[in-house]
Structure formats: structure tokens, C-alpha cells
PDB file of C-alpha atoms in Angstrom:
ATOM      1  CA  GLN A 992      97.561  99.723  70.286  1.00 83.00           C
ATOM      2  CA  VAL A 993      97.005  99.749  74.027  1.00 90.00           C
ATOM      3  CA  GLN A 994      93.774 100.626  75.780  1.00 94.00           C
ATOM      4  CA  LEU A 995      93.511 101.632  79.415  1.00 96.00           C
ATOM      5  CA  VAL A 996      90.318 101.408  81.445  1.00 95.00           C
ATOM      6  CA  GLU A 997      90.204 103.102  84.831  1.00 95.00           C
ATOM      7  CA  SER A 998      87.685 102.542  87.593  1.00 95.00           C
ATOM      8  CA  GLY A 999      87.139 103.267  91.248  1.00 97.00           C
ATOM      9  CA  GLY A1000      86.674 107.012  91.354  1.00 96.00           C
ATOM     10  CA  GLY A1001      83.796 108.689  93.120  1.00 97.00           C
ATOM     11  CA  LEU A1002      82.675 110.977  95.910  1.00 98.00           C
ATOM     12  CA  VAL A1003      84.000 110.438  99.413  1.00 98.00           C
ATOM     13  CA  GLN A1004      84.142 112.417 102.633  1.00 98.00           C
ATOM     14  CA  ALA A1005      87.416 113.719 103.984  1.00 98.00           C
ATOM     15  CA  GLY A1006      89.249 110.980 105.842  1.00 98.00           C
ATOM     16  CA  GLY A1007      87.736 108.293 103.671  1.00 98.00           C
ATOM     17  CA  SER A1008      89.333 105.873 101.229  1.00 98.00           C
ATOM     18  CA  LEU A1009      89.090 104.937  97.577  1.00 98.00           C
ATOM     19  CA  ARG A1010      90.876 102.382  95.427  1.00 98.00           C
ATOM     20  CA  LEU A1011      91.550 103.127  91.780  1.00 98.00           C
ATOM     21  CA  SER A1012      92.237 100.422  89.217  1.00 98.00           C
ATOM     22  CA  CYS A1013      93.596 100.639  85.688  1.00 98.00           C
ATOM     23  CA  VAL A1014      93.615  97.669  83.331  1.00 97.00           C
ATOM     24  CA  ALA A1015      95.741  97.693  80.196  1.00 95.00           C
ATOM     25  CA  SER A1016      94.678  95.622  77.186  1.00 92.00           C
ATOM     26  CA  GLY A1017      95.512  95.299  73.518  1.00 89.00           C
ATOM     27  CA  SER A1018      98.804  94.665  71.779  1.00 81.00           C
ATOM     28  CA  ILE A1019     100.990  94.483  74.859  1.00 83.00           C
ATOM     29  CA  ALA A1020     104.403  92.931  74.449  1.00 83.00           C
ATOM     30  CA  SER A1021     105.882  94.440  77.559  1.00 90.00           C
ATOM     31  CA  ILE A1022     104.999  97.077  80.132  1.00 91.00           C
ATOM     32  CA  ASN A1023     107.610  99.182  81.876  1.00 92.00           C
ATOM     33  CA  GLY A1024     106.470 101.789  84.367  1.00 95.00           C
ATOM     34  CA  MET A1025     102.872 102.291  85.438  1.00 97.00           C
ATOM     35  CA  GLY A1026     101.600 105.323  87.254  1.00 98.00           C
ATOM     36  CA  TRP A1027      98.874 107.666  88.331  1.00 98.00           C
ATOM     37  CA  TYR A1028      98.636 111.369  87.645  1.00 98.00           C
ATOM     38  CA  ARG A1029      95.991 113.884  88.608  1.00 98.00           C
ATOM     39  CA  GLN A1030      94.735 117.206  87.377  1.00 98.00           C
ATOM     40  CA  ALA A1031      92.674 119.591  89.451  1.00 97.00           C
ATOM     41  CA  PRO A1032      90.691 122.427  87.852  1.00 92.00           C
ATOM     42  CA  GLY A1033      92.980 125.240  86.793  1.00 95.00           C
ATOM     43  CA  LYS A1034      96.118 123.281  87.609  1.00 96.00           C
ATOM     44  CA  GLN A1035      98.657 121.306  85.642  1.00 97.00           C
ATOM     45  CA  ARG A1036      98.640 117.542  85.581  1.00 97.00           C
ATOM     46  CA  GLU A1037     100.975 116.190  88.236  1.00 98.00           C
ATOM     47  CA  LEU A1038     102.510 112.866  89.130  1.00 98.00           C
ATOM     48  CA  VAL A1039     100.853 111.143  92.075  1.00 98.00           C
ATOM     49  CA  ALA A1040     102.717 107.839  92.122  1.00 98.00           C
ATOM     50  CA  ARG A1041     104.697 105.581  89.822  1.00 98.00           C
ATOM     51  CA  ILE A1042     105.769 101.960  90.082  1.00 97.00           C
ATOM     52  CA  ALA A1043     108.526 100.400  88.027  1.00 95.00           C
ATOM     53  CA  THR A1044     108.584  96.887  86.628  1.00 91.00           C
ATOM     54  CA  GLY A1045     110.642  95.652  89.551  1.00 90.00           C
ATOM     55  CA  GLY A1046     108.305  97.207  92.082  1.00 92.00           C
ATOM     56  CA  SER A1047     110.207 100.306  93.109  1.00 96.00           C
ATOM     57  CA  THR A1048     107.893 103.240  93.749  1.00 97.00           C
ATOM     58  CA  ASN A1049     107.953 106.979  94.007  1.00 97.00           C
ATOM     59  CA  TYR A1050     105.270 109.317  95.311  1.00 98.00           C
ATOM     60  CA  ALA A1051     104.436 112.978  95.313  1.00 98.00           C
ATOM     61  CA  ASP A1052     105.277 114.488  98.693  1.00 98.00           C
ATOM     62  CA  SER A1053     101.633 115.453  99.186  1.00 97.00           C
ATOM     63  CA  VAL A1054     100.458 111.828  99.186  1.00 98.00           C
ATOM     64  CA  LYS A1055     103.319 110.023 100.921  1.00 98.00           C
ATOM     65  CA  GLY A1056     102.062 107.912 103.793  1.00 98.00           C
ATOM     66  CA  ARG A1057      98.461 108.072 102.569  1.00 98.00           C
ATOM     67  CA  PHE A1058      98.497 106.562  99.086  1.00 98.00           C
ATOM     68  CA  THR A1059      99.915 103.211  97.979  1.00 98.00           C
ATOM     69  CA  ILE A1060     100.540 102.173  94.401  1.00 98.00           C
ATOM     70  CA  SER A1061     100.768  98.523  93.409  1.00 98.00           C
ATOM     71  CA  ARG A1062     100.638  96.443  90.253  1.00 96.00           C
ATOM     72  CA  ASP A1063      99.662  92.972  89.120  1.00 95.00           C
ATOM     73  CA  ASN A1064     101.853  92.162  86.131  1.00 93.00           C
ATOM     74  CA  ALA A1065      99.898  89.031  85.248  1.00 93.00           C
ATOM     75  CA  LYS A1066      96.760  91.141  84.876  1.00 94.00           C
ATOM     76  CA  ASN A1067      98.438  94.246  83.387  1.00 94.00           C
ATOM     77  CA  THR A1068      96.773  96.205  86.153  1.00 96.00           C
ATOM     78  CA  VAL A1069      97.889  99.042  88.374  1.00 97.00           C
ATOM     79  CA  TYR A1070      96.133 100.106  91.555  1.00 98.00           C
ATOM     80  CA  LEU A1071      96.133 103.200  93.723  1.00 98.00           C
ATOM     81  CA  GLN A1072      94.916 102.799  97.284  1.00 98.00           C
ATOM     82  CA  MET A1073      94.046 106.215  98.655  1.00 98.00           C
ATOM     83  CA  ASN A1074      93.524 106.603 102.393  1.00 98.00           C
ATOM     84  CA  SER A1075      92.973 109.631 104.623  1.00 98.00           C
ATOM     85  CA  LEU A1076      91.688 111.572 101.656  1.00 98.00           C
ATOM     86  CA  LYS A1077      91.651 115.354 101.825  1.00 98.00           C
ATOM     87  CA  PRO A1078      89.604 117.901  99.863  1.00 97.00           C
ATOM     88  CA  GLU A1079      92.806 118.949  98.094  1.00 97.00           C
ATOM     89  CA  ASP A1080      93.015 115.447  96.603  1.00 98.00           C
ATOM     90  CA  THR A1081      89.983 116.296  94.475  1.00 98.00           C
ATOM     91  CA  ALA A1082      90.966 115.939  90.825  1.00 98.00           C
ATOM     92  CA  VAL A1083      90.639 113.821  87.725  1.00 98.00           C
ATOM     93  CA  TYR A1084      93.016 110.898  88.115  1.00 98.00           C
ATOM     94  CA  TYR A1085      94.714 109.475  85.030  1.00 98.00           C
ATOM     95  CA  CYS A1086      96.484 106.182  84.597  1.00 98.00           C
ATOM     96  CA  LYS A1087      99.671 106.144  82.527  1.00 97.00           C
ATOM     97  CA  VAL A1088     101.365 103.023  81.202  1.00 96.00           C
ATOM     98  CA  GLU A1089     104.660 102.734  79.350  1.00 95.00           C
ATOM     99  CA  ALA A1090     104.201  99.892  76.878  1.00 91.00           C
ATOM    100  CA  LEU A1091     106.583  98.496  74.291  1.00 89.00           C
ATOM    101  CA  SER A1092     105.685  99.459  70.742  1.00 84.00           C
ATOM    102  CA  GLY A1093     108.204  98.137  68.241  1.00 84.00           C
ATOM    103  CA  LEU A1094     111.589  99.104  69.598  1.00 88.00           C
ATOM    104  CA  TYR A1095     110.445 101.820  71.967  1.00 89.00           C
ATOM    105  CA  TYR A1096     108.313 102.253  75.048  1.00 91.00           C
ATOM    106  CA  LEU A1097     105.425 104.647  74.440  1.00 93.00           C
ATOM    107  CA  ALA A1098     103.220 106.337  77.007  1.00 95.00           C
ATOM    108  CA  TYR A1099      99.528 105.525  76.978  1.00 95.00           C
ATOM    109  CA  TRP A1100      96.920 107.388  79.012  1.00 97.00           C
ATOM    110  CA  GLY A1101      93.559 106.408  80.397  1.00 96.00           C
ATOM    111  CA  GLN A1102      90.454 108.526  80.009  1.00 96.00           C
ATOM    112  CA  GLY A1103      90.528 109.696  83.605  1.00 96.00           C
ATOM    113  CA  THR A1104      88.339 109.061  86.617  1.00 97.00           C
ATOM    114  CA  GLN A1105      86.940 111.775  88.876  1.00 98.00           C
ATOM    115  CA  VAL A1106      87.782 111.747  92.573  1.00 98.00           C
ATOM    116  CA  THR A1107      85.900 114.248  94.721  1.00 98.00           C
ATOM    117  CA  VAL A1108      86.612 114.627  98.427  1.00 98.00           C
ATOM    118  CA  SER A1109      84.092 116.632 100.418  1.00 97.00           C
ATOM    119  CA  SER A1110      84.984 118.454 103.612  1.00 94.00           C
TER     120      SER A1110
END
């Protein structure tokens, strides 16, 4: 079993910055992709950013140029640096990790961390 613990959310004014962290622990043989998703009230959960094992990244168009995803494989940790935050970035942010379980990679989710951007 894999556990994910997120941190770094909070309240920030528009234009400000936050850095989210997500640490994976437990029975981890191998981790593939790591990513961040978000869900605003009344909306579906959406991909914010994902980083593959080799470091390649992809971002939602709405955050390109403002957010940066990175990972530390030795620490099983993924980060999301969020700059130039906007009120529309307000959401619960979830970490997702694809970890090897037996022969397959399974998706594990964190509990979510609230990010609120005031105007």
C-alpha cells in the first residue's frame, strides 16, 4: 500500500506564490508518473501538471508559464511551484502517483490540500 501526504496549501493574494509538496511512502517498488490535479467547487477534477519518470512534463494550458512541476526520485516526492496565482486557481489540489503494485502500476491519490487565492 502507498500513502501520499500533501502539504503547502493555504490562502494567498492574487499574484502570490505557493509551493505544494507530496511525499509517497509505504510499499513502493517503483514510481512511474507523478502529478497534480485540482477540483474547484462544482467542477470536475482536472489535470494541472504531470511529470514522467524521465522528467518530461505536461501542463494544463491555464497554468503554463506560471506553474512548475518537479520531482525528487530519491525522496519519492513531487512538487508544484505555483507563481502568479489567480483567483481562478482556487481549488482543492490532489497529488496522484502511479506506483508499481505486483505487475501493474496503480494510481494512488492524496487527501487533497486547499489552495485559496483572494482577489
